[in-house]
PDB file of C-alpha atoms in Angstrom:
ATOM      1  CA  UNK A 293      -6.409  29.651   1.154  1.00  0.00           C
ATOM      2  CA  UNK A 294      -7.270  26.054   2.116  1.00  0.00           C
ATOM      3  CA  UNK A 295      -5.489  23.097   2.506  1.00  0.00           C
ATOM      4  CA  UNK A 296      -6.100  20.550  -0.198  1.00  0.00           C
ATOM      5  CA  UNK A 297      -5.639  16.855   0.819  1.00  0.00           C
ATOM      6  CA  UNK A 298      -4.813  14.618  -2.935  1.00  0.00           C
ATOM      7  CA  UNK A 299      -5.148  10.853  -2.654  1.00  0.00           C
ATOM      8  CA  UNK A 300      -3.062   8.576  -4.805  1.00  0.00           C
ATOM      9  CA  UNK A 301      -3.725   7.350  -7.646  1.00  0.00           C
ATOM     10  CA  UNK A 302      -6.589   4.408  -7.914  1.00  0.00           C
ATOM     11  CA  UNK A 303      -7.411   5.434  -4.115  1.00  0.00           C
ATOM     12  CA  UNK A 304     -10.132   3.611  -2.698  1.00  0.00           C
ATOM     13  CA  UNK A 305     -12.048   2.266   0.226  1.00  0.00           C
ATOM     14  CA  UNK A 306     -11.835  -1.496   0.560  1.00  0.00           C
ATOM     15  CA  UNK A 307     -13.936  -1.608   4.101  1.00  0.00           C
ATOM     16  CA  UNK A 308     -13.628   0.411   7.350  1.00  0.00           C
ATOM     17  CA  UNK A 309     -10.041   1.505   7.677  1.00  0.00           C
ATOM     18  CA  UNK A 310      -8.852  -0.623   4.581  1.00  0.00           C
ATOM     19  CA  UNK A 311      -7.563   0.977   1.653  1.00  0.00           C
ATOM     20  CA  UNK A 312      -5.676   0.665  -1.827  1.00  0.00           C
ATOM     21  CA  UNK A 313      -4.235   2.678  -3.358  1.00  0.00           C
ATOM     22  CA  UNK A 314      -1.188   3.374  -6.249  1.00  0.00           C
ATOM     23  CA  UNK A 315       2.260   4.018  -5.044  1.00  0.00           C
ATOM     24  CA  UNK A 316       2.018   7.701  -3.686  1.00  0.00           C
ATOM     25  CA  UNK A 317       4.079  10.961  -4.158  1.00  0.00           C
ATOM     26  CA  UNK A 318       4.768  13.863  -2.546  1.00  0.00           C
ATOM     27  CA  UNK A 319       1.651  15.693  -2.914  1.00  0.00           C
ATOM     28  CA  UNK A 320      -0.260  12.190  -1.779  1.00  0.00           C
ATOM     29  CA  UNK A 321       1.378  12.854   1.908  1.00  0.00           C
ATOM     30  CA  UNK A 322      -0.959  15.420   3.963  1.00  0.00           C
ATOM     31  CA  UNK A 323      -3.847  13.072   2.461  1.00  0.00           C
ATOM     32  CA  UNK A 324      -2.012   9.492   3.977  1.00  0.00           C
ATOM     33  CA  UNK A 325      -1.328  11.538   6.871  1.00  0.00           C
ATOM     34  CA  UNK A 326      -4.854  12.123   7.667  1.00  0.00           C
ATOM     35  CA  UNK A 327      -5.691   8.227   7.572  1.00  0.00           C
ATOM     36  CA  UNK A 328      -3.677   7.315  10.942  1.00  0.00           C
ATOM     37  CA  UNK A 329      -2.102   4.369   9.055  1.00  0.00           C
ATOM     38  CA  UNK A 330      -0.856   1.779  11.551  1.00  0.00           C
ATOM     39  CA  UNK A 331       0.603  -0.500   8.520  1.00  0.00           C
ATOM     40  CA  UNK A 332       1.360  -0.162   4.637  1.00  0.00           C
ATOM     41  CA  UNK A 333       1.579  -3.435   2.684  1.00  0.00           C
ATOM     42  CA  UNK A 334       3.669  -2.330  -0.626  1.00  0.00           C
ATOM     43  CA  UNK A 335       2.800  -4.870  -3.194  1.00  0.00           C
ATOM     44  CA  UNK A 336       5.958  -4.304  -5.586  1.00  0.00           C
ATOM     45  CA  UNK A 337       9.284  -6.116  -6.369  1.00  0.00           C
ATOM     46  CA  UNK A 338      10.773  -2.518  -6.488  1.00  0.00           C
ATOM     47  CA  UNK A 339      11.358  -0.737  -3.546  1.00  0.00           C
ATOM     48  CA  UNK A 340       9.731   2.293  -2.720  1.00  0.00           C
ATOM     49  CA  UNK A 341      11.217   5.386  -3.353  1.00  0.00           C
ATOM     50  CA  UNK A 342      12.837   7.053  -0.789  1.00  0.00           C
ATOM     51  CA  UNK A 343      10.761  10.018   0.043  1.00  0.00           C
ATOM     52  CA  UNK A 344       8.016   7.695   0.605  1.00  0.00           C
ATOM     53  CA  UNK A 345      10.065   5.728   3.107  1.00  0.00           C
ATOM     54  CA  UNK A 346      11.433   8.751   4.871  1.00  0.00           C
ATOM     55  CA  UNK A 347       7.556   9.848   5.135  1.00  0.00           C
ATOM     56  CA  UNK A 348       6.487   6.477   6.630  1.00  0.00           C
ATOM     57  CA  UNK A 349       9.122   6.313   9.025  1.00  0.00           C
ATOM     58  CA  UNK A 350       8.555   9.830  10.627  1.00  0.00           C
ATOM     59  CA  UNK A 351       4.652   9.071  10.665  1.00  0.00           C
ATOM     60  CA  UNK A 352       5.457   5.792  12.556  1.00  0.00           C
ATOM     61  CA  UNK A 353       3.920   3.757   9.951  1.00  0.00           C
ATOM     62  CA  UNK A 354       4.893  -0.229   9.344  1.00  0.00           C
ATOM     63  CA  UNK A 355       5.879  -0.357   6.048  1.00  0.00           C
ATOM     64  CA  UNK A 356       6.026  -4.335   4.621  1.00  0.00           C
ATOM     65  CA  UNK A 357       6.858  -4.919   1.136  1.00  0.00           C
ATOM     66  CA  UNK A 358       5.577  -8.015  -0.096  1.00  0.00           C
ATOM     67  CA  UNK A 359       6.653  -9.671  -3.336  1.00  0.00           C
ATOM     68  CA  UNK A 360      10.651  -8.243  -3.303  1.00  0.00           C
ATOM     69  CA  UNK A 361      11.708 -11.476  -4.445  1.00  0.00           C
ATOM     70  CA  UNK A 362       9.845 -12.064  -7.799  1.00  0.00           C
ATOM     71  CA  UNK A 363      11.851 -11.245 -11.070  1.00  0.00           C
ATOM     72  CA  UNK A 364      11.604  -7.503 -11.578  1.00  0.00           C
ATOM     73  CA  UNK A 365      11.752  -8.021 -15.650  1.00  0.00           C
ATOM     74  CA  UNK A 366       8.205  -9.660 -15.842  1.00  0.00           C
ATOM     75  CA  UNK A 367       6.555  -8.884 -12.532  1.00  0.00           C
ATOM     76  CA  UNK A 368       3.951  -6.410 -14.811  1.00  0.00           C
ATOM     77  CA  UNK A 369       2.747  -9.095 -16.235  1.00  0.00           C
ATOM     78  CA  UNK A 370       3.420 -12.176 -14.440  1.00  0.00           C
ATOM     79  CA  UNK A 371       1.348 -13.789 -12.225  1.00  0.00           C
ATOM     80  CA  UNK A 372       1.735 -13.053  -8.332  1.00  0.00           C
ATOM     81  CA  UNK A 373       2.871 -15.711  -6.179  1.00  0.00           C
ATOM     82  CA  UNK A 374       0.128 -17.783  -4.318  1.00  0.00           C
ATOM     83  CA  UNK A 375       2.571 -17.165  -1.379  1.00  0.00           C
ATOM     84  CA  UNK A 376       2.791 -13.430  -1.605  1.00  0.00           C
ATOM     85  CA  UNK A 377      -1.320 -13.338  -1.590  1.00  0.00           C
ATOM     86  CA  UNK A 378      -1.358 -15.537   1.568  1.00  0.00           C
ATOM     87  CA  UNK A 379       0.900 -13.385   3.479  1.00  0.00           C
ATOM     88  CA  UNK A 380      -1.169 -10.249   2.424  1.00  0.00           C
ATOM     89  CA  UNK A 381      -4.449 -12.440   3.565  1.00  0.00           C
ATOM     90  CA  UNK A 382      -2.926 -13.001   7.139  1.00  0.00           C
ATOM     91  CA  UNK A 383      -2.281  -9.107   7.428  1.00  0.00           C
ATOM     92  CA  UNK A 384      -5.188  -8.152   6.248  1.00  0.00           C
ATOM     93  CA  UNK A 385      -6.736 -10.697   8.700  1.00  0.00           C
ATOM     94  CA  UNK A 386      -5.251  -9.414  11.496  1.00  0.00           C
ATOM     95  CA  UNK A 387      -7.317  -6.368  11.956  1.00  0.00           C
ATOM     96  CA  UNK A 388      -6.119  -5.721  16.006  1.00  0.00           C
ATOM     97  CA  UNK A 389      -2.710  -5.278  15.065  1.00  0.00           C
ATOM     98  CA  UNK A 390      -2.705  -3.964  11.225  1.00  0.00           C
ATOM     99  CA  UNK A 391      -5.611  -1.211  11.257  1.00  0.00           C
ATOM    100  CA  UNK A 392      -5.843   1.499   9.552  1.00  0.00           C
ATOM    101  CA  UNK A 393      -4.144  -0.526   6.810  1.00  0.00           C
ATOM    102  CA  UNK A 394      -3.243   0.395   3.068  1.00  0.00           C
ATOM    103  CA  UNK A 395      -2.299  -2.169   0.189  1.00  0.00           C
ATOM    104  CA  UNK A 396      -0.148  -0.120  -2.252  1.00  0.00           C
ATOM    105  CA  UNK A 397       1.604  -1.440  -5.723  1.00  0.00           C
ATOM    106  CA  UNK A 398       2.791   0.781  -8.525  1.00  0.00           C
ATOM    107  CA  UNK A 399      -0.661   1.934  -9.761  1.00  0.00           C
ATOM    108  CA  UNK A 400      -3.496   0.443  -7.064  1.00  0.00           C
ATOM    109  CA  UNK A 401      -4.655  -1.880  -9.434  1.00  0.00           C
ATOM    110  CA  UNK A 402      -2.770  -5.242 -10.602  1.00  0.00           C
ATOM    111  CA  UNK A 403      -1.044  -6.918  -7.555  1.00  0.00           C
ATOM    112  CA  UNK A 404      -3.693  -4.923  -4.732  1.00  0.00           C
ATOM    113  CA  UNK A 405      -6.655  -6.074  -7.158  1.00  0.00           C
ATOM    114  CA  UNK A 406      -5.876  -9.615  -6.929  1.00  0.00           C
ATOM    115  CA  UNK A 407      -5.181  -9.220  -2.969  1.00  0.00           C
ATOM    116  CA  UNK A 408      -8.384  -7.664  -2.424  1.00  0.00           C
ATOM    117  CA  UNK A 409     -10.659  -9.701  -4.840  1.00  0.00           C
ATOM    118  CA  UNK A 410      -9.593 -12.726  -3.026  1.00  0.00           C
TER     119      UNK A 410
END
């Protein structure tokens, strides 16, 4: 039997080797794996859970969560931070050192579809 490679939720291709996607799981990792990710912007005031950090540390990934200070209570439906976005612009900027790169939040939608429509 094959192997079968899952992306995470809201997966997509924002341009060559930049991505979005929803915070993944378990089942998400063989996919990720296959991407070479140099860095993982994680667009959330809540940390990631741990199985995803203990997978992004063995695959040598930078993991940088943006947007850890903003009240957890209304971050759903707040507005994000002009200064969040404009660190998330100068990493996506700088392609040399942050390619392959993946913008992650909770479902791949809210916070990474304001970063990415900007």
């Amino acid at each position: 039997m094959g192997s079968y490679y899952i992306p995470p939720v809201n997966f997509g291709l924002v341009e060559d080797n930049l991505y979005r996607s929803g915070q993944p799981n378990e089942l998400n990792f063989p996919f990720l794996e296959k991407l070479h990710l140099n860095k993982i912007l994680f667009l959330s005031p809540d940390p990631p859970p741990p199985a995803f950090q203990t997978f992004v540390n063995d695959q040598g990934i930078d993991l940088q969560q943006l947007g850890s200070g903003e009240d957890r209570q209304s971050a759903l439906w707040s507005p994000m931070s002009e200064e969040v976005v404009l660190q998330a612009l100068q990493q996506i900027l700088d392609v040399e050192n942050n390619y392959p790169l993946c913008l992650m939040d909770s479902v791949g939608r809210n916070r990474v579809g304001i970063v990415v429509g900007c």
